[in-house]
Coordinates of C-alpha atoms in Angstrom, one line a residue:
X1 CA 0.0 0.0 0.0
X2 CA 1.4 3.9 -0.4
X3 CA 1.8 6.0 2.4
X4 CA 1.7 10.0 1.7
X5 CA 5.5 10.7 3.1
X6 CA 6.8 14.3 2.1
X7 CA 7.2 16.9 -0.7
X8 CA 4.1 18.3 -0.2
X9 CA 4.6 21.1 -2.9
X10 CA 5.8 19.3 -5.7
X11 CA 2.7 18.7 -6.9
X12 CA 3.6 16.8 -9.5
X13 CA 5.8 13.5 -9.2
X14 CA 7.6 12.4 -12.1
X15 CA 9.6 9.3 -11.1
X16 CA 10.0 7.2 -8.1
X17 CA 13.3 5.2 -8.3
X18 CA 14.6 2.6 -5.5
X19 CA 17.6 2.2 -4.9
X20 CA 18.2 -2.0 -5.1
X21 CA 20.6 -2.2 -2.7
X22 CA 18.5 -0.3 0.4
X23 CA 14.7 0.3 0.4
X24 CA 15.4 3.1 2.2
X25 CA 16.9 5.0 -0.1
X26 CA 14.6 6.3 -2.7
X27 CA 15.0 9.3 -5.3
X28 CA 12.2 11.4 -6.2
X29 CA 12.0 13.5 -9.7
X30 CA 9.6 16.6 -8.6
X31 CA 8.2 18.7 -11.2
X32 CA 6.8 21.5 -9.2
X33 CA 3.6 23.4 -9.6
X34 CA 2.8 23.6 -13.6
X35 CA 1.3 27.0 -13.9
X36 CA 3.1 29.1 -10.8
X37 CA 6.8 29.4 -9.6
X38 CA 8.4 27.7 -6.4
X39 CA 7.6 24.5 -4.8
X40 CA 9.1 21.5 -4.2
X41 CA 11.1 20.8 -7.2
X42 CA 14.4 19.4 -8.5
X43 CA 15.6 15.6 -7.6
X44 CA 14.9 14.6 -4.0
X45 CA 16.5 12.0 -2.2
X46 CA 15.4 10.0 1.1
X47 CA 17.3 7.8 3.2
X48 CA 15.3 7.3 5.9
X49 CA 12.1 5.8 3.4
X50 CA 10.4 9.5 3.1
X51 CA 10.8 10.6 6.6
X52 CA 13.5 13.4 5.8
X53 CA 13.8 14.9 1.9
X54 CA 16.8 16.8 0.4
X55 CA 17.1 18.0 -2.5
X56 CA 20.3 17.1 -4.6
X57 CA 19.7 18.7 -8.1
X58 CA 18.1 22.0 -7.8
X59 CA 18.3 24.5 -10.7
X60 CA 15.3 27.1 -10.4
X61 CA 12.2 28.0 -9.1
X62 CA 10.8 27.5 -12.6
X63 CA 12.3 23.7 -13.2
X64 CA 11.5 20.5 -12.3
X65 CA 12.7 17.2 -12.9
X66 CA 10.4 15.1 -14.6
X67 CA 12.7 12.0 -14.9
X68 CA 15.3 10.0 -13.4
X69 CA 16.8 6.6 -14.0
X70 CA 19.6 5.2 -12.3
X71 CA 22.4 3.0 -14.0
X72 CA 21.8 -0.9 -13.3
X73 CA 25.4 -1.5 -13.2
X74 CA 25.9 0.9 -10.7
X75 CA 22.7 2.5 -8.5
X76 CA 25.1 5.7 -7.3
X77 CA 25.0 7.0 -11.1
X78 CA 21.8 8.7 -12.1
X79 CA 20.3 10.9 -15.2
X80 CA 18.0 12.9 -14.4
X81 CA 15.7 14.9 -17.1
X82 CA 14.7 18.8 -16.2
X83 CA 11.5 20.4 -17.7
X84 CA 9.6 23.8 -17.4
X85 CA 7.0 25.1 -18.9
X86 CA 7.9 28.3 -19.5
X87 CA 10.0 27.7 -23.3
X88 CA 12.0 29.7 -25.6
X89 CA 12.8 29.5 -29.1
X90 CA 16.6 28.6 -29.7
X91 CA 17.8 29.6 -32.9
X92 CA 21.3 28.1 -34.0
X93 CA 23.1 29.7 -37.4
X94 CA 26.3 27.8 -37.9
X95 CA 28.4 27.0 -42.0
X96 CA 28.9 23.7 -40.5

């Protein structure tokens, strides 16, 4: 069964990943609130199964992490995917 056990501002929870060798240990990509600044956003990580949160990857109030996946060879590397709503066109002119 789930338990409701922090983050209570993210809103939005992309990705629950475990680590495999402790059950304790559990990352969390936050997205934040969609339409608003601030929150609980960025990657999140627990090692006390959700009593206590902190945040390892933080990179602005307007961006959350939407993904995270964590290499099966070895569960201390992770990529994590950031997102925010609030876009920009990106124009690139380059001869090559």
């Amino acid at each position: 069964s789930w338990e409701k056990v922090g983050l209570e501002n993210s809103e939005h929870i992309g990705k629950i990943v475990v680590d495999p060798r402790d059950s304790d240990v559990v990352y969390v990509a936050a997205q934040g609130p969609l339409w608003s600044a601030g929150g609980d956003r960025g990657l999140y990580k627990t090692t006390d199964g959700g009593d206590t949160w902190t945040p390892v990857l933080e990179i602005s109030e307007h961006t959350g992490v939407t993904d995270v996946v964590m290499d099966p060879r070895d569960p201390d590397v992770l990529i994590a995917a950031a997102w925010q709503r609030r876009r920009h066109v990106w124009t690139l002119v380059s001869g090559g």
